[in-house]
mmCIF file of C-alpha atoms in Angstrom:
data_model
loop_
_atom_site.group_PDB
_atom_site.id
_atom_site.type_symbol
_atom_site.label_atom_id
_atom_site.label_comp_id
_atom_site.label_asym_id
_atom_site.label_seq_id
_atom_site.Cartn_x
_atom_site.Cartn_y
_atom_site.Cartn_z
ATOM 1 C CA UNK A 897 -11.836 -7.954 5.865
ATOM 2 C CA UNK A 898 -9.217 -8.299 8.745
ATOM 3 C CA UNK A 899 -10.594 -7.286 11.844
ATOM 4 C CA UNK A 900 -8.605 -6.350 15.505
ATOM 5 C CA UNK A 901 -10.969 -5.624 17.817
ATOM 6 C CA UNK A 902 -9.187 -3.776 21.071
ATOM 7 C CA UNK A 903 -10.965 -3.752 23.811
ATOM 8 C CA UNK A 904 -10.847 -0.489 25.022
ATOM 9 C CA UNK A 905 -10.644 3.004 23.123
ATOM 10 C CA UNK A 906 -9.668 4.678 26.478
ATOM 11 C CA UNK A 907 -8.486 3.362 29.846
ATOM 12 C CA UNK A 908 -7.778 5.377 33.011
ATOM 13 C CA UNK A 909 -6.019 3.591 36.095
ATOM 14 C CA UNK A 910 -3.987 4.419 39.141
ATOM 15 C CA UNK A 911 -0.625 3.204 39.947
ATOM 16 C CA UNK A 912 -0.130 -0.029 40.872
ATOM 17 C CA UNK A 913 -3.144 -1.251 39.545
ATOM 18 C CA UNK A 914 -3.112 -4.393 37.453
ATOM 19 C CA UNK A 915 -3.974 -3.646 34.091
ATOM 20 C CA UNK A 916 -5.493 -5.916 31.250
ATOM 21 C CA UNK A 917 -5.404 -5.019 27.556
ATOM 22 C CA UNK A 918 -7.321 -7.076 25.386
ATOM 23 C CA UNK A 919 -7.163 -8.165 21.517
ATOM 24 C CA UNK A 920 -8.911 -10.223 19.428
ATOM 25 C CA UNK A 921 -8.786 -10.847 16.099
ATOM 26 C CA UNK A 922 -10.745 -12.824 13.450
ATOM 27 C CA UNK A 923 -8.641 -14.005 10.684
ATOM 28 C CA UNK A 924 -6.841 -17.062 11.884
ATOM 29 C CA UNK A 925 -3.528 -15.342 11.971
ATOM 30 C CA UNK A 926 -0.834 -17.087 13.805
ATOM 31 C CA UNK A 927 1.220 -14.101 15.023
ATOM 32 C CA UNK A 928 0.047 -11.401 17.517
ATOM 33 C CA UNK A 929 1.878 -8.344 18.140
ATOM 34 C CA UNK A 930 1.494 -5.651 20.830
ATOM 35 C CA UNK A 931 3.011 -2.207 20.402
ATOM 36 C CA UNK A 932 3.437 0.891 22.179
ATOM 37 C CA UNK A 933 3.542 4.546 20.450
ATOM 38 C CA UNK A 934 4.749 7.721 22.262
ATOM 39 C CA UNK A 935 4.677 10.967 20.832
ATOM 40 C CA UNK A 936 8.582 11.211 18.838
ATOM 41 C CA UNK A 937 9.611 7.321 19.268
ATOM 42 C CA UNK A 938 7.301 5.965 16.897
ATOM 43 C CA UNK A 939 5.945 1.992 17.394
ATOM 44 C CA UNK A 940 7.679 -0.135 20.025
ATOM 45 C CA UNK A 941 6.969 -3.809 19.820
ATOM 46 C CA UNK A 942 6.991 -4.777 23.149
ATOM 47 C CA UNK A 943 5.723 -8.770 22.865
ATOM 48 C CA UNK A 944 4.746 -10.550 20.018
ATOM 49 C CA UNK A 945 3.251 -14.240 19.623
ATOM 50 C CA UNK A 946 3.585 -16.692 16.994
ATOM 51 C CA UNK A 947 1.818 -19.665 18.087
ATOM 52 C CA UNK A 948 -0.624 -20.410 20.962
ATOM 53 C CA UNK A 949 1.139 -20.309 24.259
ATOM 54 C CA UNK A 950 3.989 -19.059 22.422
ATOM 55 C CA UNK A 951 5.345 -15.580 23.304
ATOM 56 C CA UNK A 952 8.815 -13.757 22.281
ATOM 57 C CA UNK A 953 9.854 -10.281 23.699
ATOM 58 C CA UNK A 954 9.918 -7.157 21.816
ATOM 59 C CA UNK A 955 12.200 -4.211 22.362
ATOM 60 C CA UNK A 956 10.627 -2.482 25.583
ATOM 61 C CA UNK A 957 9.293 -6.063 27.435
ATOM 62 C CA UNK A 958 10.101 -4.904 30.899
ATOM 63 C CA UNK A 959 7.035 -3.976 32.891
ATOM 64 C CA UNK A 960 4.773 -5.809 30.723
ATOM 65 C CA UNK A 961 4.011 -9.891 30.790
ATOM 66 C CA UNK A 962 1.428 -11.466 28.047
ATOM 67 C CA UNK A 963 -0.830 -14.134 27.623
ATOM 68 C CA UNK A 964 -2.056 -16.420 24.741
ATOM 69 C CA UNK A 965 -4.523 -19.230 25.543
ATOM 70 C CA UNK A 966 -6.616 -18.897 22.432
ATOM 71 C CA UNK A 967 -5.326 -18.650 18.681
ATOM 72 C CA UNK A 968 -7.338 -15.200 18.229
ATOM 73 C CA UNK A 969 -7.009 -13.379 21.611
ATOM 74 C CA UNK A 970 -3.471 -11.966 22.820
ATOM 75 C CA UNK A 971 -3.664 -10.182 26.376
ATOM 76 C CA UNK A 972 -1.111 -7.386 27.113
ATOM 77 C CA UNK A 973 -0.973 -7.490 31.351
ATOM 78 C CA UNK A 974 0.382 -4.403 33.297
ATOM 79 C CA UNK A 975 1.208 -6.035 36.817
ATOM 80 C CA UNK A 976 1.853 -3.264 38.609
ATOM 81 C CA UNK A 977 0.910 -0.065 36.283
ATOM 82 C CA UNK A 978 3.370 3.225 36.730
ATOM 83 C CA UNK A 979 2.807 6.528 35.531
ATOM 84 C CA UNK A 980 5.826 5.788 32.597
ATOM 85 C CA UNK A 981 3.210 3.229 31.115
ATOM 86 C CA UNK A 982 0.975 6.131 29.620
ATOM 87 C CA UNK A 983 0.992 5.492 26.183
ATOM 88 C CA UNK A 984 -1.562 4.658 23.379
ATOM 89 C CA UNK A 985 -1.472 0.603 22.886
ATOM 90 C CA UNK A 986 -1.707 -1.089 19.620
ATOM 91 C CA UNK A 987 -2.274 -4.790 18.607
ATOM 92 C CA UNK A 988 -1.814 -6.138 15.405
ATOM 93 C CA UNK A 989 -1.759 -9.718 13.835
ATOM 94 C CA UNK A 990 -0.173 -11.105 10.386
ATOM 95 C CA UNK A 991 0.501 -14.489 9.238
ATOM 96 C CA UNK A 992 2.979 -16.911 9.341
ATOM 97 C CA UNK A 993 5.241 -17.114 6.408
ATOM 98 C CA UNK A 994 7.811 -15.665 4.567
ATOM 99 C CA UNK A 995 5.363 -14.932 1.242
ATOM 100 C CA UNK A 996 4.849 -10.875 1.100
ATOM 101 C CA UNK A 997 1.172 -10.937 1.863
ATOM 102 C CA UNK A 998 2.189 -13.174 4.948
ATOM 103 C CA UNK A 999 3.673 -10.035 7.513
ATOM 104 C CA UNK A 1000 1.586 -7.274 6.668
ATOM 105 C CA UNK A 1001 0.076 -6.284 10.102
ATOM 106 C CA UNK A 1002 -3.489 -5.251 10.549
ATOM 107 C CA UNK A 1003 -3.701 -3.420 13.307
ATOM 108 C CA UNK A 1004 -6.576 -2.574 16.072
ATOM 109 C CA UNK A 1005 -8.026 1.004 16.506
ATOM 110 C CA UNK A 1006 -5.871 1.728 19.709
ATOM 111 C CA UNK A 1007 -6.184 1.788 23.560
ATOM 112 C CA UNK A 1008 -4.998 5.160 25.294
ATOM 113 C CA UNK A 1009 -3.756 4.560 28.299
ATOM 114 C CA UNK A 1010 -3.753 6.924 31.206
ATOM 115 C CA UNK A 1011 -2.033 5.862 34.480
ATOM 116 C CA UNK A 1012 -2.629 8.549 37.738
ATOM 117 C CA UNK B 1404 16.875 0.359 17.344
ATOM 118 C CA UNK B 1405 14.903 2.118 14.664
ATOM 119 C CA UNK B 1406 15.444 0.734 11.069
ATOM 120 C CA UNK B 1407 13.538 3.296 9.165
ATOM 121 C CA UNK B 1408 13.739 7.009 9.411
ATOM 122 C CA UNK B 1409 10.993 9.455 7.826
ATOM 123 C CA UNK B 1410 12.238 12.445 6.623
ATOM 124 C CA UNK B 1411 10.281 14.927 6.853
ATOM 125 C CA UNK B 1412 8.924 14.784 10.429
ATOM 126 C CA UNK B 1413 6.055 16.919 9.276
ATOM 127 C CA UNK B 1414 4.827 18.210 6.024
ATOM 128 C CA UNK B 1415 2.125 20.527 5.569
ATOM 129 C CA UNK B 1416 0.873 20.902 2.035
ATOM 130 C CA UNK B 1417 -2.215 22.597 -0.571
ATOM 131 C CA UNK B 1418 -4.452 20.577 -1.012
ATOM 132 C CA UNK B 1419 -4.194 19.238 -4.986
ATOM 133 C CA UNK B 1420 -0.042 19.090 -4.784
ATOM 134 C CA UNK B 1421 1.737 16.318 -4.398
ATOM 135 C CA UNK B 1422 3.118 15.498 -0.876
ATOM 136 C CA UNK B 1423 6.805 13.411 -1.158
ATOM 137 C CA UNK B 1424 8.331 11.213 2.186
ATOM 138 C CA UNK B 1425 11.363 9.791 2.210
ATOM 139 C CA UNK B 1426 12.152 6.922 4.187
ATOM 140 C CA UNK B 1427 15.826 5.552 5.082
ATOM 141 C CA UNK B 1428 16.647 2.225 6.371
ATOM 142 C CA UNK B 1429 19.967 0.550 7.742
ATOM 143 C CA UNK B 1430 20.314 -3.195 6.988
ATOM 144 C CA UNK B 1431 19.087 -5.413 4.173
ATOM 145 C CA UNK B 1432 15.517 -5.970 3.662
ATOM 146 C CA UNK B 1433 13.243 -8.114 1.804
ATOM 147 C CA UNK B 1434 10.431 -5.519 1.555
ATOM 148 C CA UNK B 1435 9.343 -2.626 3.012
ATOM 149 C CA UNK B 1436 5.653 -1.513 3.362
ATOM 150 C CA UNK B 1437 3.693 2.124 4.196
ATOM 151 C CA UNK B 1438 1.295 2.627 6.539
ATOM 152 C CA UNK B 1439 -0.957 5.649 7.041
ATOM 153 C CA UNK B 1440 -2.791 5.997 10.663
ATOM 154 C CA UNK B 1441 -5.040 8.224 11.002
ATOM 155 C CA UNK B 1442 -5.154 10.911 14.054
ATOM 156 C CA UNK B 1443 -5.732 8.356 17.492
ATOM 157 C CA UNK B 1444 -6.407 5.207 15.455
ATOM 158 C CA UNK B 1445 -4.902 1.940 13.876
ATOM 159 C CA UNK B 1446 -1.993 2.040 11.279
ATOM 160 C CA UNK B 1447 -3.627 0.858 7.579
ATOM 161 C CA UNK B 1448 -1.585 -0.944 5.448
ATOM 162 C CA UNK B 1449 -0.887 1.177 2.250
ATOM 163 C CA UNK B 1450 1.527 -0.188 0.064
ATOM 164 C CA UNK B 1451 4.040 -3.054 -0.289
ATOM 165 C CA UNK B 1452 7.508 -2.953 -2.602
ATOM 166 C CA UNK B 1453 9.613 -5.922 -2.516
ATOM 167 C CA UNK B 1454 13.586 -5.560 -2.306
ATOM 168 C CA UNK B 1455 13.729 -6.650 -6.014
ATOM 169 C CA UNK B 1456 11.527 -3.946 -7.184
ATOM 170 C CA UNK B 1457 12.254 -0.353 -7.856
ATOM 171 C CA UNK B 1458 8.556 1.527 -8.214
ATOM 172 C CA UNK B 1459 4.767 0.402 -7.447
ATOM 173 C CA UNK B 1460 1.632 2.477 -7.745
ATOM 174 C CA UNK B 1461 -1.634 1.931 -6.348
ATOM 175 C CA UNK B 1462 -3.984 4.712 -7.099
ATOM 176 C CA UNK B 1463 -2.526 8.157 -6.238
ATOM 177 C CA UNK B 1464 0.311 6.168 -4.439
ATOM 178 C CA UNK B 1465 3.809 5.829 -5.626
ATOM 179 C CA UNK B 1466 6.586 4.020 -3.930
ATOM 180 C CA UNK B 1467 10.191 4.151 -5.077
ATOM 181 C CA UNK B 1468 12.909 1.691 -3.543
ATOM 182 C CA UNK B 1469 16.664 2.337 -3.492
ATOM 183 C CA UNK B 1470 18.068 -0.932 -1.903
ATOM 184 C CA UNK B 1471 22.029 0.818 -2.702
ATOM 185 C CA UNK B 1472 21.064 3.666 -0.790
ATOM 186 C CA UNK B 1473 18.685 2.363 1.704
ATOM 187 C CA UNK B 1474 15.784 4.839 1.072
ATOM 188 C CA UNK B 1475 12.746 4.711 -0.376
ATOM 189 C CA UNK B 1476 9.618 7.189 -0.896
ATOM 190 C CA UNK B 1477 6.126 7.536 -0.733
ATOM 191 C CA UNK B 1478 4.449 10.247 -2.958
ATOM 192 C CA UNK B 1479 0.682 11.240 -2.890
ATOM 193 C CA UNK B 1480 0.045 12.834 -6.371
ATOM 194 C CA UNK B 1481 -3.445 15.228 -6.321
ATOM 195 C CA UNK B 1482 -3.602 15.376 -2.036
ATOM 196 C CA UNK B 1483 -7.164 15.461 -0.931
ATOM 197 C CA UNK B 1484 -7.712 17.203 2.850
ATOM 198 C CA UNK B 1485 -8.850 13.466 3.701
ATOM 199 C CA UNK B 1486 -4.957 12.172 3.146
ATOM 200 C CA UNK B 1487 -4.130 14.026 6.412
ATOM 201 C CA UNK B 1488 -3.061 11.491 8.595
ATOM 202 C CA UNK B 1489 0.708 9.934 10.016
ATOM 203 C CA UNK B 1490 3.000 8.040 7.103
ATOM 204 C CA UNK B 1491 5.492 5.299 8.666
ATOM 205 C CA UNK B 1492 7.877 3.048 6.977
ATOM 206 C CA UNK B 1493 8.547 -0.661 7.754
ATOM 207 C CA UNK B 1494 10.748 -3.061 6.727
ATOM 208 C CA UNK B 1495 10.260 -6.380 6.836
ATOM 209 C CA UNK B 1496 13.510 -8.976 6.780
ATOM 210 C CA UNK B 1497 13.040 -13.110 6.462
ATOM 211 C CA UNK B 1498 15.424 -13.535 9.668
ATOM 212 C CA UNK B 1499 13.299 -11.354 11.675
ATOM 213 C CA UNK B 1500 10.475 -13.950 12.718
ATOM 214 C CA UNK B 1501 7.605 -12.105 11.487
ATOM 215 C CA UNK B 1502 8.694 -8.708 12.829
ATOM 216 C CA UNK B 1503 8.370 -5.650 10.669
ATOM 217 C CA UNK B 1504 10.585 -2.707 12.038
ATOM 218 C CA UNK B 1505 8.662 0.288 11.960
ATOM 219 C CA UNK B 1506 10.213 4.245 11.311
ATOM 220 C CA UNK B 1507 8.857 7.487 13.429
ATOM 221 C CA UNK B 1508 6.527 8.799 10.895
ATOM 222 C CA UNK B 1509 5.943 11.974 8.980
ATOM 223 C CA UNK B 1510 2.762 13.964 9.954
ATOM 224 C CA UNK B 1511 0.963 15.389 6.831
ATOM 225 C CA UNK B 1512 -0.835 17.916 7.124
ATOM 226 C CA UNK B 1513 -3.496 19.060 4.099
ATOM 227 C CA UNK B 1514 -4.594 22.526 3.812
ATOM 228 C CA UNK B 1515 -7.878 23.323 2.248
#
């Protein structure tokens, strides 16, 4: 079975802090995906990867940078974390292709997010 | 901008009947796909339907797709208090990189 492995269930941080989300994953996908979910606004991709080194903003980028040195781990970075960042994080991964099987996302169990 | 729409927002059902969610979509598509996510966790993939097809089933699931009127829905025949969870619609198009488009959900709520 797929497995994303988030970091952390439940992270509490000040503003202004930098923040690092973690996510690993174990199938040798190529693409990585980061999300956002609020209450009413559904998911919010806000940077995905397709490659190593390779990054491509989402619809809500701003506030938010990424990193991906490794094929199976796909950082979300907070530089400078503000109270509007609250928000549960998700990370998911799917292969490349255009085959069905190839972009159905598996997704990690979450990261709430709490900025004071 | 959203691509898929859930109608209802929330649905609270017996449990045993069958719980129906629509989904509508804008553009063209090359398949759409269900999740279910559970209260504070991880979306699960449910279910995929490709554009060309018009009904799946997978267990107590069954998908419809209307690609003229840009819906499709999800029904849970025989609900079980366990199929509580979030329902969300995504669509998935061969220009989109990889991307899948998600919809706002429906909240389903079983009653014992």
């Amino acid at each position: 079975d797929v497995k994303v492995t988030q970091s952390s269930r439940y992270l509490v941080k000040r503003t202004g802090e930098k923040v690092f989300l973690e996510c690993v994953q174990d199938m040798d996908h190529e693409n990585m995906f980061w999300y956002r979910q609020d209450p009413g606004l559904g998911l919010r991709l806000i940077y995905f990867s397709y490659d190593v080194k390779m990054k491509e903003k989402g619809d809500i980028p701003e506030g938010y940078s990424v990193s991906r040195e490794k094929k199976e781990r796909f950082s979300l970075i907070l530089e400078s974390a503000s109270t509007n960042q609250t928000s549960m994080y998700l990370c998911a991964s799917s292969q490349l292709g255009q085959g069905d099987g190839k972009n159905i996302q598996y997704f990690g169990a979450g990261t709430r997010l709490s900025v004071l | 901008s959203q691509q898929g729409e859930e109608d209802p927002q929330a649905l609270s059902i017996q449990e045993g009947e069958n719980a129906t969610m629509n989904c509508s979509y804008k553009t063209s598509i090359n398949n759409l796909q269900w999740y279910r996510q559970n209260s504070g966790r991880g979306l699960v993939h449910l279910i995929l339907i490709r554009s060309n097809e018009r009904e799946k089933h997978s267990g107590r699931l069954r998908v419809t797709l209307d690609t003229s009127k840009k819906s499709s829905s999800l029904l849970i025949t025989a609900s079980r208090a366990a199929d509580t969870a979030s329902y969300f619609c995504a669509t998935f198009r061969y220009s989109s990189a990889s991307k899948i488009i998600f919809g706002s959900g429906t909240r389903l709520s079983i009653r014992p």
